[in-house]
PDB file of C-alpha atoms in Angstrom:
ATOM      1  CA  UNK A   1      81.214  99.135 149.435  1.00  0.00           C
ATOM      2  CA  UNK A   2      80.007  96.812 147.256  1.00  0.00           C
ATOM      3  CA  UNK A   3      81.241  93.870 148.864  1.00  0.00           C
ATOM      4  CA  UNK A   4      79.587  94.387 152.030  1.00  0.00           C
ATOM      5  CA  UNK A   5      76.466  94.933 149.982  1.00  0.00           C
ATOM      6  CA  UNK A   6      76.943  91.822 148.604  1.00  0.00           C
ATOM      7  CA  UNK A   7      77.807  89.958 151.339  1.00  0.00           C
ATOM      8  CA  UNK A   8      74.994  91.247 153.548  1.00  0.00           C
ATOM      9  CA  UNK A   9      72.343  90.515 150.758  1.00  0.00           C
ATOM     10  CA  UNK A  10      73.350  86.918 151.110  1.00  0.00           C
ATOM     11  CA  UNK A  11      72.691  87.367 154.397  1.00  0.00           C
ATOM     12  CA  UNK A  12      69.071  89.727 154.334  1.00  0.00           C
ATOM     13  CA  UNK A  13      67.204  88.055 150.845  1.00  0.00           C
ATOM     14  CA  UNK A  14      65.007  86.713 153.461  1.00  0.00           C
ATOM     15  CA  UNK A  15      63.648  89.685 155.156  1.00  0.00           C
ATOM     16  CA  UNK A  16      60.251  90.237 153.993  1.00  0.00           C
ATOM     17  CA  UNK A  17      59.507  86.610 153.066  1.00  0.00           C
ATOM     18  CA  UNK A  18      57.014  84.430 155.041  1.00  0.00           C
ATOM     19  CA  UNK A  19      59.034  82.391 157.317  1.00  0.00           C
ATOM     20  CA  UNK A  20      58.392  78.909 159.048  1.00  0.00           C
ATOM     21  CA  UNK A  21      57.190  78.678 162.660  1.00  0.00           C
ATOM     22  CA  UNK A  22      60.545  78.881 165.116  1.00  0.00           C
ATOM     23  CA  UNK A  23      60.948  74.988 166.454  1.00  0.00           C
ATOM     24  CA  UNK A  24      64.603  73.490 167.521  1.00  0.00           C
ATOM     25  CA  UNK A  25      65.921  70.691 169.602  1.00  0.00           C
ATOM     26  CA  UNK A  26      66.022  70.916 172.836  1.00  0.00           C
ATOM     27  CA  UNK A  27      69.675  71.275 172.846  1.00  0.00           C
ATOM     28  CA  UNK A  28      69.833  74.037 170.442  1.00  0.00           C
ATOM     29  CA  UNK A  29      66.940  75.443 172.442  1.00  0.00           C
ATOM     30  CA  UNK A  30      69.495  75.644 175.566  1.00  0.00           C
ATOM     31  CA  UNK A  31      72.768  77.131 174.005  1.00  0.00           C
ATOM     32  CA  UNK A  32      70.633  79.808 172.138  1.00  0.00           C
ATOM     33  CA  UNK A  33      69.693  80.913 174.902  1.00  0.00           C
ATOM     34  CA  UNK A  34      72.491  81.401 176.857  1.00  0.00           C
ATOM     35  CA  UNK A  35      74.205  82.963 173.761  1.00  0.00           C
ATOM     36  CA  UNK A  36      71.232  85.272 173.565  1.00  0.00           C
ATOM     37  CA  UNK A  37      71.582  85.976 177.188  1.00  0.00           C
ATOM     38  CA  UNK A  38      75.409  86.776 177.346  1.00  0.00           C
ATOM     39  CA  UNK A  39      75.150  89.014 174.217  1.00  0.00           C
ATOM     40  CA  UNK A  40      72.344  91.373 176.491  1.00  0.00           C
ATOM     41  CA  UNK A  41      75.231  92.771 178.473  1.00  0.00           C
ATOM     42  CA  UNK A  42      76.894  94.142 175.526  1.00  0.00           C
ATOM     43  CA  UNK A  43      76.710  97.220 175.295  1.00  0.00           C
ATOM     44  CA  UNK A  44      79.761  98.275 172.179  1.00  0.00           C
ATOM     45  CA  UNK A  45      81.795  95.893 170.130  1.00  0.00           C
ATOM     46  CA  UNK A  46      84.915  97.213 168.339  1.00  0.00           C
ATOM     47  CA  UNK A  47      86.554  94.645 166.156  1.00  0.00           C
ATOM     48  CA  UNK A  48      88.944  94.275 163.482  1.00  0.00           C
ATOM     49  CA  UNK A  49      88.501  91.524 161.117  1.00  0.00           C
ATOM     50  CA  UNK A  50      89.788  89.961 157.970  1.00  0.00           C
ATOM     51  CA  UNK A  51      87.371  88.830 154.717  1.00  0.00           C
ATOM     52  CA  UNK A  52      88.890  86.045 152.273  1.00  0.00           C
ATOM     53  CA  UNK A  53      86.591  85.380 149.411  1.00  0.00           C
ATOM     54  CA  UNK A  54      87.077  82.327 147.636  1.00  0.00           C
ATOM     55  CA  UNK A  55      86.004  81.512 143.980  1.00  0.00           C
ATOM     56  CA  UNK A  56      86.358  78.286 142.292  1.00  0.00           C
ATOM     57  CA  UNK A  57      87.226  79.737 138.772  1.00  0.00           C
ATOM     58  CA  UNK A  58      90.415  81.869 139.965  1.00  0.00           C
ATOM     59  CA  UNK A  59      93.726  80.557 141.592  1.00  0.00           C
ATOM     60  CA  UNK A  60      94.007  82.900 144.316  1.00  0.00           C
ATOM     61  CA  UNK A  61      91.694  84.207 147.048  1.00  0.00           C
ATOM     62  CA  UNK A  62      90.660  87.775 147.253  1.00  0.00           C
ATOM     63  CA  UNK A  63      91.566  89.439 150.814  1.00  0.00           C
ATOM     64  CA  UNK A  64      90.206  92.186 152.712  1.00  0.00           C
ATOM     65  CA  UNK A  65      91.020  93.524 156.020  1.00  0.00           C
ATOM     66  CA  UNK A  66      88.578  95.985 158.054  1.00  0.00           C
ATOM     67  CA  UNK A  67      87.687  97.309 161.008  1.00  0.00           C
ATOM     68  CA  UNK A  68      83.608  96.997 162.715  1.00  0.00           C
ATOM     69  CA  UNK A  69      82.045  98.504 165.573  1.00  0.00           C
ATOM     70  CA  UNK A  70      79.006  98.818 167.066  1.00  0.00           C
ATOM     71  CA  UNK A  71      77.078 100.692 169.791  1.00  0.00           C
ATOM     72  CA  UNK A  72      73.383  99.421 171.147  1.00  0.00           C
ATOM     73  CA  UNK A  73      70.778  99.823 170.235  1.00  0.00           C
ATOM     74  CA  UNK A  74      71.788 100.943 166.819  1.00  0.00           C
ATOM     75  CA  UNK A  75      74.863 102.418 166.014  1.00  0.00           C
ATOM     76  CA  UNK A  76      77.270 100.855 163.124  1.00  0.00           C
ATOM     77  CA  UNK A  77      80.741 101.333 161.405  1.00  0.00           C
ATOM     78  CA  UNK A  78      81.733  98.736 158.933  1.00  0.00           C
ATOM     79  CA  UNK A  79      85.141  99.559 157.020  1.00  0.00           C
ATOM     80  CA  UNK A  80      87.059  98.190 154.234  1.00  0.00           C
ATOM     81  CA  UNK A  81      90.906  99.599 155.157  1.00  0.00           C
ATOM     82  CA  UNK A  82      92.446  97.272 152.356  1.00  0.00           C
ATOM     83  CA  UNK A  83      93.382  96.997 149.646  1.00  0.00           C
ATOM     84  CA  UNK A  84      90.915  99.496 148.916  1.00  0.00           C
ATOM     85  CA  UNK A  85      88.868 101.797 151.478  1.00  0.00           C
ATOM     86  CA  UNK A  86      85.513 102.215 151.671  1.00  0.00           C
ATOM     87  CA  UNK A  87      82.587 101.698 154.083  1.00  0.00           C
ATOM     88  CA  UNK A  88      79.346 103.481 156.041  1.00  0.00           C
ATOM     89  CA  UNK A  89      78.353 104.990 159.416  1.00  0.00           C
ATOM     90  CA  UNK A  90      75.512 104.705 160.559  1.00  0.00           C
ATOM     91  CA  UNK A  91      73.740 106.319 163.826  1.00  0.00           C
ATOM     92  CA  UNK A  92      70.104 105.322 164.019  1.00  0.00           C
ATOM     93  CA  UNK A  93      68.039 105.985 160.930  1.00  0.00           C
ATOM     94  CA  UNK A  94      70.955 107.880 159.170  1.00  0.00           C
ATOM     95  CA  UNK A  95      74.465 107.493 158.383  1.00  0.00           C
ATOM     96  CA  UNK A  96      76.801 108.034 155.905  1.00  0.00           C
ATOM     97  CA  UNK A  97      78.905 105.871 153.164  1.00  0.00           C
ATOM     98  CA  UNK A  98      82.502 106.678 151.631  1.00  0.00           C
ATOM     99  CA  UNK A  99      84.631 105.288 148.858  1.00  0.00           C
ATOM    100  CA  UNK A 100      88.045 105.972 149.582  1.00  0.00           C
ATOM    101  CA  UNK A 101      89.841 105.890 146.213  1.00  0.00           C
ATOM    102  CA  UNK A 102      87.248 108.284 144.423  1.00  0.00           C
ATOM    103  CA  UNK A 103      86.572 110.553 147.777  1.00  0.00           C
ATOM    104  CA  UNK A 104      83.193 110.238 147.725  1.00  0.00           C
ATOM    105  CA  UNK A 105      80.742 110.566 150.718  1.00  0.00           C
ATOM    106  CA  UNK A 106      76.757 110.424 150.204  1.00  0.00           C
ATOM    107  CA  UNK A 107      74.488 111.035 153.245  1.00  0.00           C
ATOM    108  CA  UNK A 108      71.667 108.234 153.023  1.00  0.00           C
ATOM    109  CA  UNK A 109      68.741 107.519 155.384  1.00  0.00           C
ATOM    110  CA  UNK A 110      67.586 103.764 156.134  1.00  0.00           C
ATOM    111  CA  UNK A 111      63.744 104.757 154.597  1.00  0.00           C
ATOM    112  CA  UNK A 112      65.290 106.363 151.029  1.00  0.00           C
ATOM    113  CA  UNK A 113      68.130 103.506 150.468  1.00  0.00           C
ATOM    114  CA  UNK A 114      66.375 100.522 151.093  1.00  0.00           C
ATOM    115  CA  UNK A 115      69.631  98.170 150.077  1.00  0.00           C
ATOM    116  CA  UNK A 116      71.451 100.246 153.191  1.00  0.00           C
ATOM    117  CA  UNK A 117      68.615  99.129 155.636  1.00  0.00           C
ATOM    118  CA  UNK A 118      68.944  95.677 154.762  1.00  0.00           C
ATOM    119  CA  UNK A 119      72.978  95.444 155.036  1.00  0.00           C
ATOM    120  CA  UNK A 120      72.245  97.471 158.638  1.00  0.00           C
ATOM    121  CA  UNK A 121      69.487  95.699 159.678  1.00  0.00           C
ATOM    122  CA  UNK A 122      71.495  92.084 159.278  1.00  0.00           C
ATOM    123  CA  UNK A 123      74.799  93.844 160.994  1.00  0.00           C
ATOM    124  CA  UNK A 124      72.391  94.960 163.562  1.00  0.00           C
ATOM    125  CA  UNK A 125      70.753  91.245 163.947  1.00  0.00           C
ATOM    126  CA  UNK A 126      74.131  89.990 163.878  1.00  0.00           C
ATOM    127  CA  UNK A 127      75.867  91.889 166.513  1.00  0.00           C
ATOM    128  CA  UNK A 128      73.082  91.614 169.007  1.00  0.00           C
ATOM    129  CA  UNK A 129      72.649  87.931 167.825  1.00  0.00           C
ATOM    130  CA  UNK A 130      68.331  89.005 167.504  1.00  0.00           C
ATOM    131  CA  UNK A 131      67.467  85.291 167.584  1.00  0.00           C
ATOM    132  CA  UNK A 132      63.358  86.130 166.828  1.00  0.00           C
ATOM    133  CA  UNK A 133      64.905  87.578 163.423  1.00  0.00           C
ATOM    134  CA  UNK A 134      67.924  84.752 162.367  1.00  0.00           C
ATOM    135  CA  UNK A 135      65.285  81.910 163.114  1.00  0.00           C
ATOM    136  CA  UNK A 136      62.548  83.679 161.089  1.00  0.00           C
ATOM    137  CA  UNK A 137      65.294  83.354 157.882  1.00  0.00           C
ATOM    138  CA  UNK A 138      67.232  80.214 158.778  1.00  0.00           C
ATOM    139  CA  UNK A 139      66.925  77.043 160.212  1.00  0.00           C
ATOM    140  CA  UNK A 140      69.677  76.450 163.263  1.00  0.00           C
ATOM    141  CA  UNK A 141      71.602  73.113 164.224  1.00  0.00           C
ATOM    142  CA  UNK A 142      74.942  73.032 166.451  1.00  0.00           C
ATOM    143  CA  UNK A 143      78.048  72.494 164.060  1.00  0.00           C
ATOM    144  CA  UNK A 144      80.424  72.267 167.281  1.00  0.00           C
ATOM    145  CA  UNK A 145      81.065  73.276 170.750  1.00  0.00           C
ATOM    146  CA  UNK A 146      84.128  74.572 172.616  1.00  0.00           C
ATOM    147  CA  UNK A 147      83.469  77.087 170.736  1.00  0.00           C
ATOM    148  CA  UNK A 148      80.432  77.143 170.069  1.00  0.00           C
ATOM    149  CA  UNK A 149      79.398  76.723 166.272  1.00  0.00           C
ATOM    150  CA  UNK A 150      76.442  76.896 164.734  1.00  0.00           C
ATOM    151  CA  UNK A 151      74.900  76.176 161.337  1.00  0.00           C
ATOM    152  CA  UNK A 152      72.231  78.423 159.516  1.00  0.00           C
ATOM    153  CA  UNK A 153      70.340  76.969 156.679  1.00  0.00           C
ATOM    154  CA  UNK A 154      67.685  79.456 155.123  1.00  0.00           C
ATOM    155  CA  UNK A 155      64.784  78.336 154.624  1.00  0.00           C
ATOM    156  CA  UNK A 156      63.830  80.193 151.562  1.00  0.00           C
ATOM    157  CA  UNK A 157      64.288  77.538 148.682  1.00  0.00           C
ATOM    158  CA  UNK A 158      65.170  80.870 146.574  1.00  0.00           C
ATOM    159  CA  UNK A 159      67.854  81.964 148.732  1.00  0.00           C
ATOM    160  CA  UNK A 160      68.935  77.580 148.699  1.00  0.00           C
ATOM    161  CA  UNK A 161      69.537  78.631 144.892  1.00  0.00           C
ATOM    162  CA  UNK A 162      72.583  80.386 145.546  1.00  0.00           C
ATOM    163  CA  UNK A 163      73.808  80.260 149.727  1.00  0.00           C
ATOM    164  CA  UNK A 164      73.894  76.929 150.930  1.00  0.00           C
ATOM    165  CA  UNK A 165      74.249  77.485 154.913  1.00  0.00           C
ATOM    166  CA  UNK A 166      76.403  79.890 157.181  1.00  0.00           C
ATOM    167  CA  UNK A 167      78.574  78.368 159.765  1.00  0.00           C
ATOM    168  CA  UNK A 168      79.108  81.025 162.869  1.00  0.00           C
ATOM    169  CA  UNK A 169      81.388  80.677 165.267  1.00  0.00           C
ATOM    170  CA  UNK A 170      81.302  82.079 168.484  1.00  0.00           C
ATOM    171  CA  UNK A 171      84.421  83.948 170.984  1.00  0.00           C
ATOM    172  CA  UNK A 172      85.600  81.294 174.012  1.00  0.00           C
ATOM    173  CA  UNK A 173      83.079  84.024 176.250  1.00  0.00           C
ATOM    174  CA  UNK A 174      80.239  83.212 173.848  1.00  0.00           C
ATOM    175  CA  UNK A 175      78.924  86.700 173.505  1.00  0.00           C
ATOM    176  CA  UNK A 176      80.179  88.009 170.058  1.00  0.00           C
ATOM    177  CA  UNK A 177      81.245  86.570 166.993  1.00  0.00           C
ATOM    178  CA  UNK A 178      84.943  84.962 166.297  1.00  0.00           C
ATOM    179  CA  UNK A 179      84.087  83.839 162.380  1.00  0.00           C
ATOM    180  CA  UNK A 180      81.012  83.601 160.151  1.00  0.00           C
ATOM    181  CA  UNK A 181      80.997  81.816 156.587  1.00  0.00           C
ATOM    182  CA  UNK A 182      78.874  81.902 153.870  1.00  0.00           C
ATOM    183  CA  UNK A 183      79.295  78.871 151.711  1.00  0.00           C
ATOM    184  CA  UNK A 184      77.577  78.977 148.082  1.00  0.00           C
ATOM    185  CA  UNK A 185      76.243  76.615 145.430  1.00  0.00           C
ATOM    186  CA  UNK A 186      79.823  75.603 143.451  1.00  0.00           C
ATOM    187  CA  UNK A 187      82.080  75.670 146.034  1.00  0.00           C
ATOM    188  CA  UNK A 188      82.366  79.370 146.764  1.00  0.00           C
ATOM    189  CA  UNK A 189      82.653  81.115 150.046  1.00  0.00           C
ATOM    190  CA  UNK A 190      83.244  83.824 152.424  1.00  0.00           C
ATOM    191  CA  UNK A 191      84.706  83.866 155.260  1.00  0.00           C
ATOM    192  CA  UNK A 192      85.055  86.934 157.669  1.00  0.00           C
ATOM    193  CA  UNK A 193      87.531  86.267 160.776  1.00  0.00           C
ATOM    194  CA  UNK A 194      87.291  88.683 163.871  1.00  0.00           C
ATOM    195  CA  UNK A 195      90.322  89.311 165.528  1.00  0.00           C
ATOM    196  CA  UNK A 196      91.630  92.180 168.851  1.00  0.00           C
ATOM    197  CA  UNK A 197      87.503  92.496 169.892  1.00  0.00           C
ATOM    198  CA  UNK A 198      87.097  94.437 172.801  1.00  0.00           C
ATOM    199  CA  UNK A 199      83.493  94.320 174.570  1.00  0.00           C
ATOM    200  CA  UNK A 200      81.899  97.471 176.544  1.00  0.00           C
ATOM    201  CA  UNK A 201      85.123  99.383 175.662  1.00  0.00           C
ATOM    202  CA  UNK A 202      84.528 103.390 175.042  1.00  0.00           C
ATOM    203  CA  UNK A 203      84.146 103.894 171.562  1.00  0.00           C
ATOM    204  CA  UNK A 204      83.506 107.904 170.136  1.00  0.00           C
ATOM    205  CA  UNK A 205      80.511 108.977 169.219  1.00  0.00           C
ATOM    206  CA  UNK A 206      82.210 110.716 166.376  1.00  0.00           C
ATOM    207  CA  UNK A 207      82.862 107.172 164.619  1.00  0.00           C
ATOM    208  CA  UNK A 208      79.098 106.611 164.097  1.00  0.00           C
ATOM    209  CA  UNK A 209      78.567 109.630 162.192  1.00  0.00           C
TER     210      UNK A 209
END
């Protein structure tokens, strides 16, 4: 669990933290919106996905392979499957966590865990790609089309310390996420690859709680 904190804390410093006034180009202007206009249909994603971390001072990467879904307006499941297992549910304002090699499960609520409302709140912005929040924290250029790409600097010149941008990279439809990576001062990064997503497909209710 851990690493998703981690990794979603890269992505959430910001919240909280006086943010510039919203202003792109033109052109960014125009594929934002149609992003933010093909995501509105969605109702569930279910995805699988793959997490390499990289880290300049070892030889190898580290690998993780997982499985994410999500129901609107609110409704999460982020999973580590290997090498270890662990993750949380999450339906509304209260879910539950797991750590799969020790068995433990701990009921939380997004008011008494603040660090869980953070890591759902970003999976939440994320998934319904809430442009009002991302621009608030970063600031947004095209990196490429055909896919679509995009690069997110923050803006916070304390967050600059340690993440220097996110490069996102949209499906062929344009309406959920095919890779997102967090590159960091030093050369190290994460990158998290989605792979068999299925869009408005029935997913239990069970699986959010």
């Amino acid at each position: 669990m851990a690493r998703l904190v981690t990794l979603l804390l890269l992505l959430g410093c910001l919240l909280g933290i006086p943010a510039e006034a919203y202003a792109q180009s033109p052109d960014v202007d125009a594929v934002l919106r149609k992003i933010q206009e093909r995501v509105a249909t969605i109702e569930t994603i279910s995805s699988s996905f793959t997490q390499t971390k990289h880290l300049s001072m070892f030889d190898g990467d580290l690998v993780s392979t997982g499985k994410f879904l999500f129901g609107k307006p609110d409704r999460l499941r982020w999973e580590y499957l290997t090498p270890m297992v662990s993750g949380f549910a999450l339906d509304g304002k209260k879910g539950l966590s797991w750590e799969g090699t020790t068995g433990t499960r701990k009921e939380f609520s997004l008011r008494s865990d603040p660090v869980m409302g953070v890591v759902a709140k970003q999976l939440l912005a994320w998934a319904s790609f809430d442009l009002e929040q991302l621009s608030q924290q970063y600031s947004i250029e095209l990196a490429g089309d055909a896919p679509t790409a995009l690069k997110l600097t923050p803006k916070s010149n304390v967050v600059r310390n340690f993440l220097t941008d996110l490069v996102i990279e949209f499906s062929q439809s344009e309406d959920t996420l095919k890779q997102i990576e967090l590159h960091e001062k030093g050369g190290d990064f994460t990158r998290i690859i989605f792979e068999n997503t299925v869009v408005n497909g029935p997913i239990s209710e069970k699986l959010f709680r």
